[in-house]
Amino acid sequence: MTTDTKPQTETRTFQMLIDGQWVGAKSGETFERINPANGSLLGTFPYGGNDDVDVAVDAARRVFDEGKWSEAPAKQRHDVLRKVAEKMRAEMPQLGNLLAQEVGKPIGMAMAEISMAADVYEYYAGVTLDLKGEAITQFVPDAVGLTVHEPVGVVGVITPWNFPVLLLSWKLAPALAAGCTVVAKPAQLTSATTIELGRIIQEAGAPDGAMNVVTGSGSKIGQYMAEHPKIDKIAFTGSTEVGKTVMQAASSNVKKISLELGGKSPNIIFADANIDAAVAGAFFGIYLNSGQVCQAGSRLPVHESVKDEFMEKLLGFTKTVKMGDPLDPTTTMGPVVDQNQLATVERYVAVGNDEGAKLIVGGSRPEGNGLENGFFYEPTIFDGVVNDMTIAQEEIFGPVLSVLTFKDMDEALRIANDSMYGLAAAVWTKDLNTALKMAKGIKAGTVWVNAYHQAGMPFMPYGGYKQSGTGRELGRQGLEEYMETKAIQIKLN
Ligand code: NAP
Ligand code: MG
């Protein structure tokens, strides 16, 4: 695959996709996004208002009720979703380039995100051809029961900026596969790639109004969508704080909701682990996407007997990080997404120092090579962390790792579960008993054994225990979130 490593030279003016048309905000207002690596202007976007949302929702409602998409033959929805995947792959260099610039993630990572997202459309294209219910014929002799699954209706999709294409696709692909119609609102920081996805879905043959994209403020139009009486479901990924607001707003018409929220995931290293593999997993677990990953392995409990060896190797790895322009293929870590995120990281590092954790690497902004023009922050490790410290409890969402020590499995499990979050966890061990006892005992939606971020099975259900969310994305369960179940009971005479 070739990569497109030329920075965008012209500022693009983006529009919203509403009912098959490209439009600005009715108010005429716009907002801007800068490239977080160098401060240059990337694009201008419509600052949509509630009136724009209403037009989009009415279009999605109309198309849904007409049955053009919701009752289209499964093969038609399959073909559109497959074509989306094909187009994404064909446009990967340009999409990857745009994604790298709007988030600040290295180009290779951006291309990988596009590729993983294309896989999601392909997967749900297949699922579309295999939608079915059940027939219950032998419970009593004179009745037949049928369970049928029907699309929920109009879905409001609200997404964050860290994986704007992948997390969007986890929602769009199953929603469209189910026969739902969509109004999507991306984070203001990363609206460009969502608009491009809207175009691709439209070009792939979705009827006008089945896929709409509105851009603007989360606290204004995002909140309005969550309250909207004509939206049947909200699929949201973002912070736990905003997730709670969305949950409350959605109660107005008892919307279905799925929420993927924050995390403080433990990555637990046992004494018998393959240390080299675990070090690589710890490194990737925290520094992917500059630590701005909901499931980041941001807590690292290491068994006391291997701690010294482990830390020496981890420090070695950390020193190989090359920060720079995300479009430079040799860059391994980009900036954080904006000034606010940078300030949050700096604040947590100060808190870590104040609470007595031991800063062993990083802890400041890099200088030289133009890095001061972007929101860069050094990969940072605190050792000597205990689990009740703020930096072990709160999500930092930056390249900051908290290292803890444990003596035995009970203590490791206690640390793992002492959190308001329960999104993900990993256990590194060669012992089957340790692996399974930990996997069963940890209260989290995903547990990896000897892997972090993925073990090669991308369509397993994904979601959180506790305050990490509700509902599941991906897999068959990810589709069910977009479907109602109807029971049909037939009396035979
Ligand atoms: P965020 O502030 O919660 O925003 C997420 C989305 O919600 C954005 O599109 C935002 O729009 C919108 N929004 C803001 N206020 C809203 C409201 N009152 N009603 C409806 N929508 C509203 O999160 P973020 O800053 O983008 O991302 C960082 C957080 O997301 C982290 O805490 C991270 O853990 C979490 N996250 C979780 C997952 C997961 O899968 N569990 C994945 C990625 C990120 P604007 O940005 O335009 O304001
Ligand atoms: Mg935010």
Coordinates of C-alpha atoms and ligand atoms in Angstrom, one line a residue:
M1 CA 0.0 0.0 0.0
T2 CA 1.4 3.4 -0.9
T3 CA 1.1 6.2 1.6
D4 CA 0.3 9.8 0.9
T5 CA 2.8 11.8 3.0
K6 CA 2.2 15.2 1.5
P7 CA 0.7 17.7 3.9
Q8 CA -2.5 19.4 2.8
T9 CA -1.5 22.7 1.4
E10 CA -5.0 24.3 0.9
T11 CA -7.5 24.8 3.6
R12 CA -10.6 22.8 2.7
T13 CA -14.1 24.0 3.2
F14 CA -16.3 21.1 4.3
Q15 CA -20.1 20.8 4.2
M16 CA -22.7 18.7 6.0
L17 CA -24.5 15.8 4.3
I18 CA -28.2 16.2 4.9
D19 CA -30.8 14.3 2.9
G20 CA -28.3 13.6 0.1
Q21 CA -27.3 17.3 -0.3
W22 CA -24.1 19.1 0.7
V23 CA -25.1 22.1 2.8
G24 CA -23.7 24.7 5.2
A25 CA -25.3 25.6 8.5
K26 CA -28.6 27.5 8.1
S27 CA -27.1 30.2 10.3
G28 CA -24.1 30.4 8.0
E29 CA -21.7 30.0 11.0
T30 CA -18.5 27.9 10.7
F31 CA -15.7 26.6 12.9
E32 CA -12.1 25.7 12.2
R33 CA -9.8 22.8 12.9
I34 CA -6.0 23.2 13.1
N35 CA -3.4 20.5 12.5
P36 CA -2.3 19.6 16.1
A37 CA 1.2 18.8 14.9
N38 CA 2.0 22.3 13.6
G39 CA -0.9 24.6 14.2
S40 CA -1.7 25.2 10.5
L41 CA -5.4 25.5 9.5
L42 CA -6.8 22.2 8.2
G43 CA -10.4 22.9 7.4
T44 CA -13.5 25.0 7.9
F45 CA -16.8 23.3 8.9
P46 CA -20.4 24.3 9.2
Y47 CA -21.3 25.1 12.8
G48 CA -24.7 23.3 12.6
G49 CA -27.6 24.3 14.8
N50 CA -30.7 22.5 16.1
D51 CA -32.6 23.6 12.9
D52 CA -30.0 21.7 10.8
V53 CA -30.4 18.6 13.0
D54 CA -34.2 18.8 12.5
V55 CA -33.8 18.6 8.8
A56 CA -31.4 15.7 9.0
V57 CA -33.6 13.8 11.5
D58 CA -36.8 14.4 9.3
A59 CA -34.9 13.0 6.3
A60 CA -33.7 10.0 8.2
R61 CA -37.2 9.5 9.6
R62 CA -38.9 9.8 6.1
V63 CA -36.5 7.3 4.5
F64 CA -36.9 4.9 7.4
D65 CA -40.7 5.1 7.3
E66 CA -40.9 4.7 3.5
G67 CA -39.0 1.5 3.9
K68 CA -36.5 2.3 1.1
W69 CA -33.6 1.2 3.3
S70 CA -35.3 -0.5 6.3
E71 CA -37.2 -2.9 4.1
A72 CA -34.8 -3.2 1.2
P73 CA -33.7 -6.7 0.3
A74 CA -30.8 -7.8 2.4
K75 CA -28.7 -8.2 -0.7
Q76 CA -29.1 -4.5 -1.4
R77 CA -27.8 -3.5 2.0
H78 CA -25.0 -6.1 1.7
D79 CA -23.9 -4.6 -1.6
V80 CA -23.8 -1.1 -0.3
L81 CA -21.8 -2.1 2.8
R82 CA -19.3 -4.1 0.7
K83 CA -18.9 -1.2 -1.7
V84 CA -18.2 1.1 1.3
A85 CA -15.3 -1.2 2.3
E86 CA -14.0 -1.3 -1.3
K87 CA -14.1 2.5 -1.6
M88 CA -12.4 3.0 1.7
R89 CA -9.6 0.7 0.6
A90 CA -9.3 2.4 -2.8
E91 CA -9.1 5.8 -1.1
M92 CA -6.9 4.7 1.7
P93 CA -3.9 7.0 1.0
Q94 CA -6.1 10.2 1.0
L95 CA -8.3 9.1 3.9
G96 CA -5.2 8.1 5.9
N97 CA -3.5 11.4 5.2
L98 CA -6.6 13.4 6.3
L99 CA -7.0 11.2 9.5
A100 CA -3.3 11.6 10.4
Q101 CA -3.6 15.3 10.1
E102 CA -6.8 15.8 12.0
V103 CA -6.0 13.6 14.9
G104 CA -2.2 13.9 14.8
K105 CA -1.6 10.1 14.6
P106 CA 1.3 8.6 12.7
I107 CA 0.4 7.9 9.0
G108 CA 0.9 4.1 9.4
M109 CA -1.5 4.1 12.3
A110 CA -4.0 6.2 10.4
M111 CA -3.9 3.8 7.4
A112 CA -4.4 0.9 9.8
E113 CA -7.4 2.5 11.3
I114 CA -9.0 3.0 7.8
S115 CA -8.2 -0.6 7.0
M116 CA -9.7 -1.9 10.3
A117 CA -12.8 0.2 9.7
A118 CA -13.2 -1.1 6.1
D119 CA -13.1 -4.6 7.6
V120 CA -16.1 -3.7 9.8
Y121 CA -18.3 -2.8 6.8
E122 CA -17.3 -6.0 5.2
Y123 CA -18.1 -8.1 8.3
Y124 CA -21.6 -6.5 8.7
A125 CA -22.2 -6.9 4.9
G126 CA -21.9 -10.6 5.5
V127 CA -24.1 -10.5 8.6
T128 CA -26.8 -8.7 6.6
L129 CA -27.2 -11.9 4.5
D130 CA -27.7 -13.9 7.7
L131 CA -30.4 -12.0 9.6
K132 CA -33.0 -14.4 11.0
G133 CA -35.3 -15.0 13.9
E134 CA -36.6 -18.2 15.5
A135 CA -39.7 -20.4 15.1
I136 CA -41.1 -22.1 18.3
T137 CA -43.3 -24.9 17.2
Q138 CA -43.2 -27.6 19.8
F139 CA -44.0 -25.8 23.1
V140 CA -47.8 -26.4 22.8
P141 CA -49.6 -28.3 20.0
D142 CA -51.9 -25.6 18.9
A143 CA -49.7 -22.5 18.6
V144 CA -46.7 -21.3 16.8
G145 CA -44.4 -18.5 18.0
L146 CA -42.1 -16.5 15.8
T147 CA -39.4 -14.1 16.9
V148 CA -38.5 -11.5 14.3
H149 CA -35.9 -8.7 14.5
E150 CA -36.6 -5.3 13.1
P151 CA -34.5 -2.2 12.8
V152 CA -34.8 0.2 15.7
G153 CA -35.4 3.3 13.4
V154 CA -33.5 6.6 13.3
V155 CA -30.1 6.3 15.1
G156 CA -28.1 9.3 16.4
V157 CA -24.4 8.6 16.3
I158 CA -22.1 10.7 18.5
T159 CA -18.4 10.0 18.3
P160 CA -15.1 11.2 19.9
W161 CA -11.9 12.4 18.2
N162 CA -9.4 9.7 19.1
F163 CA -10.4 7.0 16.5
P164 CA -12.9 9.0 14.5
V165 CA -13.2 6.5 11.6
L166 CA -13.0 3.3 13.5
L167 CA -15.5 4.1 16.3
L168 CA -17.8 5.7 13.8
S169 CA -17.7 2.6 11.7
W170 CA -18.5 0.3 14.7
K171 CA -21.8 2.1 14.8
L172 CA -22.6 2.9 11.2
A173 CA -21.9 -0.5 9.8
P174 CA -24.3 -2.5 12.1
A175 CA -26.9 0.3 12.1
L176 CA -27.0 0.3 8.3
A177 CA -26.9 -3.5 8.2
A178 CA -29.9 -3.7 10.4
G179 CA -31.8 -1.3 8.2
C180 CA -31.7 1.8 10.4
T181 CA -31.1 5.3 9.1
V182 CA -28.5 7.6 10.7
V183 CA -27.7 11.1 11.7
A184 CA -24.0 11.2 12.7
K185 CA -22.3 14.0 14.7
P186 CA -18.5 13.7 14.9
A187 CA -16.4 15.5 17.5
Q188 CA -15.6 19.1 16.3
L189 CA -11.9 18.3 16.4
T190 CA -12.2 15.5 13.8
S191 CA -15.2 16.2 11.6
A192 CA -13.4 15.9 8.3
T193 CA -13.1 12.1 8.1
T194 CA -16.7 11.6 9.2
I195 CA -17.8 13.8 6.3
E196 CA -15.7 11.8 4.0
L197 CA -17.3 8.5 5.3
G198 CA -20.7 10.1 4.7
R199 CA -19.7 10.8 1.1
I200 CA -18.5 7.2 0.6
I201 CA -21.7 5.7 2.0
Q202 CA -23.7 8.0 -0.2
E203 CA -21.6 7.1 -3.3
A204 CA -21.9 3.4 -2.4
G205 CA -25.6 3.6 -3.0
A206 CA -27.3 4.4 0.3
P207 CA -30.6 6.3 -0.5
D208 CA -30.6 10.0 0.1
G209 CA -31.4 10.7 3.7
A210 CA -30.3 7.3 5.0
M211 CA -26.9 8.6 6.0
N212 CA -26.6 12.2 7.3
V213 CA -23.7 14.0 8.8
V214 CA -24.2 17.2 10.9
T215 CA -21.2 19.1 12.4
G216 CA -21.0 21.4 15.4
S217 CA -20.9 21.6 19.1
G218 CA -21.5 18.5 21.3
S219 CA -23.1 20.4 24.1
K220 CA -25.5 22.1 21.7
I221 CA -26.5 19.8 18.8
G222 CA -25.2 16.6 20.4
Q223 CA -27.3 17.3 23.4
Y224 CA -30.3 18.2 21.2
M225 CA -29.9 14.9 19.3
A226 CA -29.9 13.0 22.6
E227 CA -33.1 14.7 23.6
H228 CA -34.7 14.5 20.1
P229 CA -38.2 12.9 20.1
K230 CA -37.8 11.6 16.6
I231 CA -34.5 9.8 17.2
D232 CA -35.0 6.2 18.4
K233 CA -31.5 5.3 19.5
I234 CA -28.3 7.0 20.5
A235 CA -25.0 5.3 19.9
F236 CA -22.3 7.3 21.8
T237 CA -18.6 7.0 22.4
G238 CA -16.9 9.5 24.6
S239 CA -16.2 10.5 28.2
T240 CA -18.1 9.0 31.1
E241 CA -19.1 12.5 32.2
V242 CA -20.8 13.3 28.8
G243 CA -22.2 9.7 28.6
K244 CA -24.1 10.4 31.8
T245 CA -25.6 13.6 30.3
V246 CA -26.6 11.7 27.1
M247 CA -28.2 8.9 29.2
Q248 CA -30.3 11.5 31.0
A249 CA -31.3 13.3 27.9
A250 CA -32.2 10.1 26.1
S251 CA -34.8 9.3 28.8
S252 CA -37.1 12.0 27.2
N253 CA -38.5 9.4 24.9
V254 CA -37.0 6.3 26.4
K255 CA -34.4 6.0 23.6
K256 CA -32.3 2.9 23.3
I257 CA -28.7 3.8 24.1
S258 CA -25.3 2.3 23.8
L259 CA -22.5 4.0 25.6
E260 CA -18.8 3.3 25.2
L261 CA -17.1 5.5 27.9
G262 CA -13.8 5.9 29.6
G263 CA -11.4 3.4 31.2
K264 CA -8.3 3.0 33.5
S265 CA -7.4 -0.5 32.3
P266 CA -4.9 -2.6 34.2
N267 CA -2.2 -4.4 32.2
I268 CA -0.9 -7.0 34.7
I269 CA 2.5 -8.7 34.4
F270 CA 3.0 -11.9 36.3
A271 CA 6.4 -13.3 37.3
D272 CA 6.2 -16.2 34.8
A273 CA 5.3 -13.9 31.8
N274 CA 7.4 -13.8 28.6
I275 CA 9.0 -10.6 29.7
D276 CA 10.0 -9.3 26.2
A277 CA 6.5 -9.8 24.8
A278 CA 5.0 -8.2 27.9
V279 CA 7.3 -5.2 27.7
A280 CA 6.3 -4.7 24.1
G281 CA 2.6 -5.1 25.1
A282 CA 3.0 -2.6 27.9
F283 CA 4.6 -0.1 25.6
F284 CA 2.0 -0.5 22.8
G285 CA -0.8 -0.7 25.4
I286 CA -0.1 2.8 26.7
Y287 CA 1.6 4.8 23.9
L288 CA -0.7 3.9 20.9
N289 CA -2.3 7.1 19.7
S290 CA -0.3 9.1 22.3
G291 CA -2.2 7.4 25.0
Q292 CA -5.5 8.7 23.8
V293 CA -7.2 5.4 23.8
C294 CA -10.2 4.5 25.9
Q295 CA -8.8 1.0 26.6
A296 CA -5.2 2.2 27.1
G297 CA -3.2 0.0 29.5
S298 CA -2.7 3.0 31.7
R299 CA -2.2 1.0 35.0
L300 CA 0.7 -1.4 34.9
P301 CA 0.8 -3.7 38.0
V302 CA 4.1 -5.7 37.8
H303 CA 5.0 -8.6 40.0
E304 CA 7.7 -7.5 42.5
S305 CA 10.1 -10.3 41.5
V306 CA 10.4 -9.2 37.9
K307 CA 9.9 -5.5 38.4
D308 CA 13.6 -4.4 37.9
E309 CA 14.2 -6.4 34.7
F310 CA 10.8 -5.3 33.3
M311 CA 11.3 -1.6 34.0
E312 CA 14.8 -1.6 32.5
K313 CA 13.5 -3.0 29.3
L314 CA 10.4 -0.8 29.2
L315 CA 12.6 2.3 29.7
G316 CA 14.8 1.1 26.8
F317 CA 11.7 0.8 24.6
T318 CA 10.4 4.2 25.7
K319 CA 13.6 5.9 24.6
T320 CA 13.1 4.7 21.0
V321 CA 10.0 6.8 20.6
K322 CA 10.4 9.2 17.7
M323 CA 8.0 12.2 18.0
G324 CA 7.4 14.3 14.9
D325 CA 5.2 15.1 12.0
P326 CA 2.5 12.4 11.7
L327 CA 3.0 12.3 7.9
D328 CA 6.7 11.4 8.3
P329 CA 6.7 7.6 8.0
T330 CA 9.5 7.4 10.6
T331 CA 7.5 9.1 13.3
T332 CA 6.2 6.7 16.0
M333 CA 4.3 9.2 18.2
G334 CA 2.4 12.3 17.3
P335 CA 1.1 15.1 19.4
V336 CA -2.0 15.0 21.6
V337 CA -5.1 16.3 20.0
D338 CA -5.3 19.9 21.2
Q339 CA -4.3 22.5 23.8
N340 CA -7.0 21.3 26.3
Q341 CA -5.7 17.7 26.2
L342 CA -2.2 18.9 26.6
A343 CA -3.2 21.0 29.6
T344 CA -5.0 17.9 31.1
V345 CA -1.9 15.8 30.7
E346 CA 0.3 18.5 32.3
R347 CA -2.1 18.8 35.2
Y348 CA -2.1 15.1 35.9
V349 CA 1.6 14.9 35.8
A350 CA 1.8 17.6 38.4
V351 CA -0.8 15.7 40.6
G352 CA 1.3 12.5 40.2
N353 CA 4.4 14.4 41.5
D354 CA 2.4 16.0 44.3
E355 CA 1.0 12.7 45.5
G356 CA 4.4 11.1 45.7
A357 CA 4.7 8.9 42.6
K358 CA 8.2 8.7 41.2
L359 CA 8.6 10.2 37.7
I360 CA 11.2 8.1 35.9
V361 CA 11.0 9.3 32.3
G362 CA 9.3 12.1 30.4
G363 CA 7.1 14.6 32.3
S364 CA 7.5 17.5 30.0
R365 CA 7.0 18.8 26.5
P366 CA 9.8 18.0 23.9
E367 CA 11.7 20.8 22.3
G368 CA 13.5 21.3 19.0
N369 CA 12.7 20.1 15.4
G370 CA 9.6 22.3 15.4
L371 CA 7.9 20.2 18.1
E372 CA 7.1 23.2 20.1
N373 CA 4.7 24.3 17.3
G374 CA 2.4 21.3 18.1
F375 CA 0.8 19.7 21.1
F376 CA 3.6 17.2 21.8
Y377 CA 4.2 15.5 25.2
E378 CA 7.0 13.1 26.0
P379 CA 6.2 9.5 26.8
T380 CA 6.0 9.5 30.6
I381 CA 6.2 6.9 33.3
F382 CA 5.4 7.1 37.0
D383 CA 6.8 4.3 39.2
G384 CA 5.8 3.8 42.8
V385 CA 2.2 4.4 42.1
V386 CA -0.4 3.0 44.6
N387 CA -3.9 2.4 43.4
D388 CA -5.6 5.1 45.4
M389 CA -3.5 7.9 43.8
T390 CA -5.4 10.1 41.4
I391 CA -3.1 9.0 38.5
A392 CA -4.3 5.4 39.2
Q393 CA -7.9 6.2 39.4
E394 CA -8.6 8.9 36.8
E395 CA -8.4 8.6 33.1
I396 CA -5.6 10.9 31.8
F397 CA -6.0 10.2 28.1
G398 CA -2.4 11.0 27.3
P399 CA 1.0 9.2 27.2
V400 CA 1.3 8.7 30.9
L401 CA 1.8 5.3 32.5
S402 CA 1.3 4.5 36.1
V403 CA 3.4 1.5 37.4
L404 CA 2.3 -0.4 40.5
T405 CA 3.8 -3.5 42.2
F406 CA 2.0 -6.6 43.5
K407 CA 3.0 -9.7 45.5
D408 CA 0.3 -12.3 44.6
M409 CA -2.8 -13.0 42.5
D410 CA -5.2 -11.8 45.1
E411 CA -3.5 -8.5 45.3
A412 CA -3.4 -8.2 41.5
L413 CA -7.1 -8.9 41.3
R414 CA -7.9 -6.4 44.0
I415 CA -5.9 -3.7 42.2
A416 CA -7.5 -4.5 38.9
N417 CA -11.1 -4.2 40.2
D418 CA -10.5 -1.2 42.5
S419 CA -11.7 1.2 39.8
M420 CA -14.9 2.9 38.7
Y421 CA -14.1 1.7 35.2
G422 CA -14.3 -1.8 33.7
L423 CA -13.5 -1.5 30.0
A424 CA -10.5 -3.7 29.4
A425 CA -7.6 -5.5 31.1
A426 CA -4.7 -7.8 30.2
V427 CA -2.9 -10.5 32.0
W428 CA 0.6 -11.7 31.0
T429 CA 1.4 -15.2 32.3
K430 CA 2.2 -18.7 31.0
D431 CA 0.1 -20.4 33.6
L432 CA -3.4 -21.4 32.5
N433 CA -4.7 -21.3 36.1
T434 CA -3.5 -17.7 36.6
A435 CA -4.8 -16.6 33.3
L436 CA -8.3 -18.0 33.7
K437 CA -8.7 -17.1 37.4
M438 CA -7.8 -13.5 36.5
A439 CA -9.9 -13.4 33.4
K440 CA -12.9 -14.7 35.3
G441 CA -12.3 -12.4 38.3
I442 CA -11.7 -9.1 36.5
K443 CA -14.8 -7.0 36.0
A444 CA -14.2 -5.7 32.5
G445 CA -15.8 -6.1 29.1
T446 CA -12.6 -7.3 27.5
V447 CA -9.7 -9.3 29.0
W448 CA -6.7 -10.2 26.9
V449 CA -4.2 -12.9 27.8
N450 CA -0.7 -12.3 26.5
A451 CA -1.8 -9.5 24.2
Y452 CA -2.9 -5.9 24.4
H453 CA -5.4 -3.9 22.4
Q454 CA -6.2 -7.1 20.3
A455 CA -5.4 -10.7 20.0
G456 CA -6.4 -11.0 16.3
M457 CA -10.1 -11.4 16.8
P458 CA -11.6 -8.1 15.9
F459 CA -15.3 -8.9 15.9
M460 CA -15.7 -10.0 19.4
P461 CA -18.3 -7.9 21.4
Y462 CA -16.8 -4.8 22.8
G463 CA -18.0 -2.6 25.7
G464 CA -17.7 -1.8 29.4
Y465 CA -18.6 -3.0 32.8
K466 CA -19.4 -0.4 35.5
Q467 CA -18.9 3.2 34.5
S468 CA -17.2 2.3 31.2
G469 CA -20.6 2.0 29.5
T470 CA -23.6 0.0 28.6
G471 CA -24.3 -2.1 25.5
R472 CA -21.8 -3.9 23.2
E473 CA -20.4 -3.0 19.8
L474 CA -19.1 -5.4 17.1
G475 CA -20.0 -9.0 16.6
R476 CA -23.6 -10.3 16.5
Q477 CA -24.3 -8.5 19.7
G478 CA -23.3 -5.2 18.1
L479 CA -26.0 -5.7 15.5
E480 CA -28.7 -6.6 18.1
E481 CA -28.2 -3.1 19.6
Y482 CA -29.8 -1.7 16.4
M483 CA -32.7 -4.1 16.3
E484 CA -36.0 -4.6 18.2
T485 CA -37.3 -8.1 18.9
K486 CA -40.9 -8.8 18.1
A487 CA -42.7 -11.9 19.4
I488 CA -45.5 -13.1 17.1
Q489 CA -47.9 -15.7 18.7
I490 CA -50.2 -17.6 16.4
K491 CA -53.1 -19.6 17.7
L492 CA -53.9 -22.6 15.4
N493 CA -57.5 -23.7 15.2
Ligands
NAP1 P1 -16.4 13.8 25.0 O1 -16.1 15.1 25.4 O2 -17.3 13.0 25.8 O3 -17.1 13.9 23.5 C1 -17.6 12.8 22.8 C2 -18.6 13.3 21.8 O4 -19.7 13.8 22.5 C3 -18.1 14.5 20.9 O5 -18.7 14.3 19.6 C4 -18.7 15.7 21.6 O6 -18.8 16.8 20.7 C5 -20.0 15.2 22.0 N1 -20.6 15.9 23.2 C6 -20.1 16.7 24.0 N2 -21.0 17.1 24.9 C7 -22.2 16.5 24.6 C8 -23.5 16.6 25.1 N3 -23.8 17.3 26.2 N4 -24.4 15.8 24.6 C9 -24.1 15.1 23.5 N5 -22.9 15.0 22.9 C10 -21.9 15.7 23.5 O7 -15.2 12.9 24.7 P2 -13.9 13.3 23.8 O8 -13.3 14.5 24.5 O9 -14.3 13.4 22.4 O10 -13.1 12.0 24.0 C11 -12.3 11.6 25.1 C12 -13.1 10.7 26.0 O11 -13.8 9.7 25.3 C13 -12.2 9.9 27.0 O12 -12.8 10.1 28.2 C14 -12.3 8.5 26.5 O13 -12.2 7.5 27.4 C15 -13.6 8.4 25.8 N6 -13.6 7.4 24.8 C16 -14.1 6.1 25.0 C17 -14.1 5.1 24.1 C18 -14.7 3.8 24.3 O14 -14.9 3.1 23.3 N7 -15.2 3.4 25.5 C19 -13.5 5.4 22.9 C20 -12.9 6.6 22.7 C21 -13.0 7.6 23.6 P3 -17.7 17.9 20.6 O15 -16.4 17.3 20.7 O16 -17.9 18.6 19.3 O17 -18.0 18.8 21.8
MG2 MG -14.6 16.6 24.9

